[in-house]
Amino acid sequence: MAAAATATGRPAVIRKLGHLDVYHSAWHTLRHLIAVVIACRYAVPSSPGLSEQQLRTVFEHAVARTVLDHPVLRVGIIDDTSKKPIWARIPSVDLAAHMDWQTLDCTSEQDYETKLQALIDHHHDTQFTELATKPGWRMTLLRRRISSPGNLSAVDGTAAPASGLEPFVEVVFSWNHANFDGMGGKIFHETLLGNLNKVASAAKDDIQLPLEGHVLDLAAYPLNKKNFTPNLHDVTKLPVTPGFTVKTAWKELKPAKKTAADPAVSTNSHGTLWAPCVEEPYKTHTLRSHPLDGPALSRVLALCRKQAGGGVTLTALLHALCLSSMAPLFPAGTATTGTVPPPDYFEAGTALNFRRFLKPSPPGYPGFEPSRTMANYVTSLDHKFGPDIVAEIRKTDASDDPSGVQLTDATKAVVWRAAAQIKRDLQARMDLGVKNDQAGLMALVGDWRAQHSASAKKPRHFAWALSNIGVINGGDGTSGNNWTIDKSWFTVGAMVTGGVFMVSPVAVKGQGLFLACTWQDGVVEKQFAEKFFARLDARLRELAVE
């Protein structure tokens, strides 16, 4: 597959990458964040029955439709290591090169989950190559084969199909963040689900698609600057005040006077001296859980709404639970890394979906619908938990529950107070709309690779960062005739200069909340990460039984 070319032989340029796209492309080329993953379990309709080959054909046609629906899935990136990379047209997409079917022989649910986890981490740590000629996404489609006596399901004891394959397809979809954000990944899966049901009900669907074998011909779908997905700065103004500009620029661009390993650096300068930025080795570790089923999630959301001051959001609660899970892991008066003292406060980050601020069909982009557009429309917000609330968390945890697992009444009170603080942070940011956002200052940076490399030499800001993409509408499978989604995992690859932990919840309509946490190998010990996530998971479950 070659990049589309003009009559002069030059690649068919669409436009330069937007500021946010270049920002994330630099992460990819530096191996600071390689890939983002959303894995969804698609339940196969019971009627009509499909052979394995028919099922794979239906999926391929649905993916082809999805690629045609979203332009960012059918473009390449020219000069991705330069200061100004370029989106380029691709004449075709070989779906066989992007869709890898695998059948896993498993003896138990745990056996399958272990293999699934290894695959997800492999996606996180595998760079996208040949980006000038291939779009920056891929997927592994898993079938699980039953290998238990009597051809019964090793998981729930129900009768398995004659083929031994369970009636679902696990789609592990990964992408280069330069192409789109986490909400874009969610939009991909919802689009794919809709197309699966369209393809399943369409007659002679292969005639409707420009497929030759497994190759999707894009000649009839040319992209140019006018019909390609607009970048954030094309569809909205991002005004900034002088004060915000000076404050933000100094925070981001000031040189590092001391390294994160210098014990003389005060803990008041950063709360994560215990986990300095390390560029190599780049290896992602992931922990996952399904802490809340549908009814349990409803109970937790009801509890959030009951809180004083109009309630809090699930995102706010999760931040507070992260704080209560992490702070006691650093007992006051003990050293953490060498001679670095324990943190007396923590910083955290929230990924914010910018689509809520964008208007449909702005000038020059008729038909633009932000809520259904795969692109980088994301920003972030910083939070700080000061010494007082950190000390109180440690005190209540240590004095009331030495095991650190259960939430005592005293700890719950501090958790809800921390959640209220996050709610205020988020509301203040929402009230600003597009004003005074760091995205409005991105043009100040002429070389994002150099900027990210410099950031890796400075102390890390966030102990954790949270990205909540909300609820995936998995459809209605009550009739047995439709494809549905009944499980999902959203995982962000290890971030060299981002949060020590990347916490990423996603809900599936009617199926509850699925939670994941990633971190970079060598930044913290595995035992520390497991203890943090176990506490977070246990405390979330405990709130569901109140």
PDB file of C-alpha atoms in Angstrom, residues 14-114:
ATOM      1  CA  ILE A  14      -4.467  16.942   3.124  1.00  0.00           C
ATOM      2  CA  ARG A  15      -3.235  19.433   5.724  1.00  0.00           C
ATOM      3  CA  LYS A  16      -0.830  19.774   8.613  1.00  0.00           C
ATOM      4  CA  LEU A  17      -1.663  18.036  11.850  1.00  0.00           C
ATOM      5  CA  GLY A  18      -3.385  20.274  14.383  1.00  0.00           C
ATOM      6  CA  HIS A  19      -1.607  21.386  17.536  1.00  0.00           C
ATOM      7  CA  LEU A  20      -3.176  18.630  19.655  1.00  0.00           C
ATOM      8  CA  ASP A  21      -2.400  16.032  16.997  1.00  0.00           C
ATOM      9  CA  VAL A  22       1.284  17.048  16.868  1.00  0.00           C
ATOM     10  CA  TYR A  23       1.427  17.035  20.675  1.00  0.00           C
ATOM     11  CA  HIS A  24       0.294  13.398  20.755  1.00  0.00           C
ATOM     12  CA  SER A  25       2.283  12.380  17.675  1.00  0.00           C
ATOM     13  CA  ALA A  26       5.439  13.526  19.463  1.00  0.00           C
ATOM     14  CA  TRP A  27       4.558  11.249  22.376  1.00  0.00           C
ATOM     15  CA  HIS A  28       4.291   8.318  19.984  1.00  0.00           C
ATOM     16  CA  THR A  29       7.567   8.934  18.167  1.00  0.00           C
ATOM     17  CA  LEU A  30       9.439   9.444  21.459  1.00  0.00           C
ATOM     18  CA  ARG A  31       7.812   6.353  23.006  1.00  0.00           C
ATOM     19  CA  HIS A  32       6.313   8.462  25.778  1.00  0.00           C
ATOM     20  CA  LEU A  33       2.824   7.092  25.024  1.00  0.00           C
ATOM     21  CA  ILE A  34       2.558   4.536  22.244  1.00  0.00           C
ATOM     22  CA  ALA A  35      -1.046   3.378  22.124  1.00  0.00           C
ATOM     23  CA  VAL A  36      -4.473   3.663  23.698  1.00  0.00           C
ATOM     24  CA  VAL A  37      -6.779   0.629  23.832  1.00  0.00           C
ATOM     25  CA  ILE A  38     -10.498   0.054  24.127  1.00  0.00           C
ATOM     26  CA  ALA A  39     -11.455  -3.624  24.167  1.00  0.00           C
ATOM     27  CA  CYS A  40     -15.139  -4.501  23.791  1.00  0.00           C
ATOM     28  CA  ARG A  41     -16.852  -7.865  23.975  1.00  0.00           C
ATOM     29  CA  TYR A  42     -19.392  -8.206  21.163  1.00  0.00           C
ATOM     30  CA  ALA A  43     -22.093 -10.818  21.787  1.00  0.00           C
ATOM     31  CA  VAL A  44     -22.876 -12.792  18.627  1.00  0.00           C
ATOM     32  CA  PRO A  45     -26.598 -12.831  17.732  1.00  0.00           C
ATOM     33  CA  SER A  46     -28.253 -16.197  18.280  1.00  0.00           C
ATOM     34  CA  SER A  47     -30.304 -15.699  15.134  1.00  0.00           C
ATOM     35  CA  PRO A  48     -29.513 -16.025  12.326  1.00  0.00           C
ATOM     36  CA  GLY A  49     -26.794 -18.581  12.938  1.00  0.00           C
ATOM     37  CA  LEU A  50     -23.448 -17.693  11.343  1.00  0.00           C
ATOM     38  CA  SER A  51     -20.604 -19.956  10.378  1.00  0.00           C
ATOM     39  CA  GLU A  52     -17.174 -18.817  11.517  1.00  0.00           C
ATOM     40  CA  GLN A  53     -16.322 -17.628   8.013  1.00  0.00           C
ATOM     41  CA  GLN A  54     -19.617 -15.740   7.715  1.00  0.00           C
ATOM     42  CA  LEU A  55     -18.998 -14.103  11.090  1.00  0.00           C
ATOM     43  CA  ARG A  56     -15.556 -12.913  10.012  1.00  0.00           C
ATOM     44  CA  THR A  57     -16.932 -11.581   6.743  1.00  0.00           C
ATOM     45  CA  VAL A  58     -19.655  -9.652   8.569  1.00  0.00           C
ATOM     46  CA  PHE A  59     -17.024  -8.128  10.844  1.00  0.00           C
ATOM     47  CA  GLU A  60     -14.747  -7.168   7.976  1.00  0.00           C
ATOM     48  CA  HIS A  61     -17.598  -5.457   6.142  1.00  0.00           C
ATOM     49  CA  ALA A  62     -18.658  -3.630   9.315  1.00  0.00           C
ATOM     50  CA  VAL A  63     -15.094  -2.417   9.878  1.00  0.00           C
ATOM     51  CA  ALA A  64     -14.933  -1.285   6.238  1.00  0.00           C
ATOM     52  CA  ARG A  65     -18.102   0.759   6.711  1.00  0.00           C
ATOM     53  CA  THR A  66     -16.652   2.266   9.884  1.00  0.00           C
ATOM     54  CA  VAL A  67     -13.459   3.273   8.065  1.00  0.00           C
ATOM     55  CA  LEU A  68     -15.579   5.026   5.434  1.00  0.00           C
ATOM     56  CA  ASP A  69     -17.653   6.724   8.151  1.00  0.00           C
ATOM     57  CA  HIS A  70     -14.620   8.288   9.867  1.00  0.00           C
ATOM     58  CA  PRO A  71     -11.945   9.973   7.700  1.00  0.00           C
ATOM     59  CA  VAL A  72      -9.275   9.821  10.408  1.00  0.00           C
ATOM     60  CA  LEU A  73      -9.249   6.014  10.038  1.00  0.00           C
ATOM     61  CA  ARG A  74      -8.054   6.258   6.418  1.00  0.00           C
ATOM     62  CA  VAL A  75      -5.162   8.714   6.480  1.00  0.00           C
ATOM     63  CA  GLY A  76      -1.414   8.491   6.933  1.00  0.00           C
ATOM     64  CA  ILE A  77       1.077  10.797   8.630  1.00  0.00           C
ATOM     65  CA  ILE A  78       4.041  12.123   6.649  1.00  0.00           C
ATOM     66  CA  ASP A  79       7.202  13.258   8.491  1.00  0.00           C
ATOM     67  CA  ASP A  80       5.895  12.206  11.888  1.00  0.00           C
ATOM     68  CA  THR A  81       9.220  13.038  13.586  1.00  0.00           C
ATOM     69  CA  SER A  82       9.336  16.566  12.165  1.00  0.00           C
ATOM     70  CA  LYS A  83       8.075  19.741  13.823  1.00  0.00           C
ATOM     71  CA  LYS A  84       5.148  19.903  11.385  1.00  0.00           C
ATOM     72  CA  PRO A  85       3.832  16.455  10.423  1.00  0.00           C
ATOM     73  CA  ILE A  86       1.241  16.228   7.648  1.00  0.00           C
ATOM     74  CA  TRP A  87      -1.953  14.240   7.118  1.00  0.00           C
ATOM     75  CA  ALA A  88      -1.832  12.429   3.767  1.00  0.00           C
ATOM     76  CA  ARG A  89      -4.359  10.533   1.668  1.00  0.00           C
ATOM     77  CA  ILE A  90      -4.087   6.760   1.428  1.00  0.00           C
ATOM     78  CA  PRO A  91      -5.459   5.101  -1.741  1.00  0.00           C
ATOM     79  CA  SER A  92      -6.567   1.927   0.032  1.00  0.00           C
ATOM     80  CA  VAL A  93      -6.575   0.120   3.359  1.00  0.00           C
ATOM     81  CA  ASP A  94      -5.676  -3.558   3.541  1.00  0.00           C
ATOM     82  CA  LEU A  95      -8.022  -4.654   6.315  1.00  0.00           C
ATOM     83  CA  ALA A  96      -6.183  -7.957   6.677  1.00  0.00           C
ATOM     84  CA  ALA A  97      -3.139  -5.959   7.819  1.00  0.00           C
ATOM     85  CA  HIS A  98      -5.184  -4.168  10.485  1.00  0.00           C
ATOM     86  CA  MET A  99      -7.486  -7.000  11.652  1.00  0.00           C
ATOM     87  CA  ASP A 100      -5.769  -9.942  13.349  1.00  0.00           C
ATOM     88  CA  TRP A 101      -8.045 -12.885  14.188  1.00  0.00           C
ATOM     89  CA  GLN A 102      -6.889 -15.160  17.005  1.00  0.00           C
ATOM     90  CA  THR A 103      -8.482 -18.167  18.685  1.00  0.00           C
ATOM     91  CA  LEU A 104      -7.513 -18.726  22.315  1.00  0.00           C
ATOM     92  CA  ASP A 105      -7.823 -22.178  23.869  1.00  0.00           C
ATOM     93  CA  CYS A 106      -8.697 -21.568  27.512  1.00  0.00           C
ATOM     94  CA  THR A 107      -9.518 -23.737  30.500  1.00  0.00           C
ATOM     95  CA  SER A 108     -10.958 -21.035  32.747  1.00  0.00           C
ATOM     96  CA  GLU A 109     -12.002 -17.411  32.895  1.00  0.00           C
ATOM     97  CA  GLN A 110      -8.739 -16.560  34.640  1.00  0.00           C
ATOM     98  CA  ASP A 111      -6.738 -18.291  31.921  1.00  0.00           C
ATOM     99  CA  TYR A 112      -8.518 -16.210  29.303  1.00  0.00           C
ATOM    100  CA  GLU A 113      -8.137 -12.954  31.253  1.00  0.00           C
ATOM    101  CA  THR A 114      -4.406 -13.560  31.652  1.00  0.00           C
TER     102      THR A 114
END
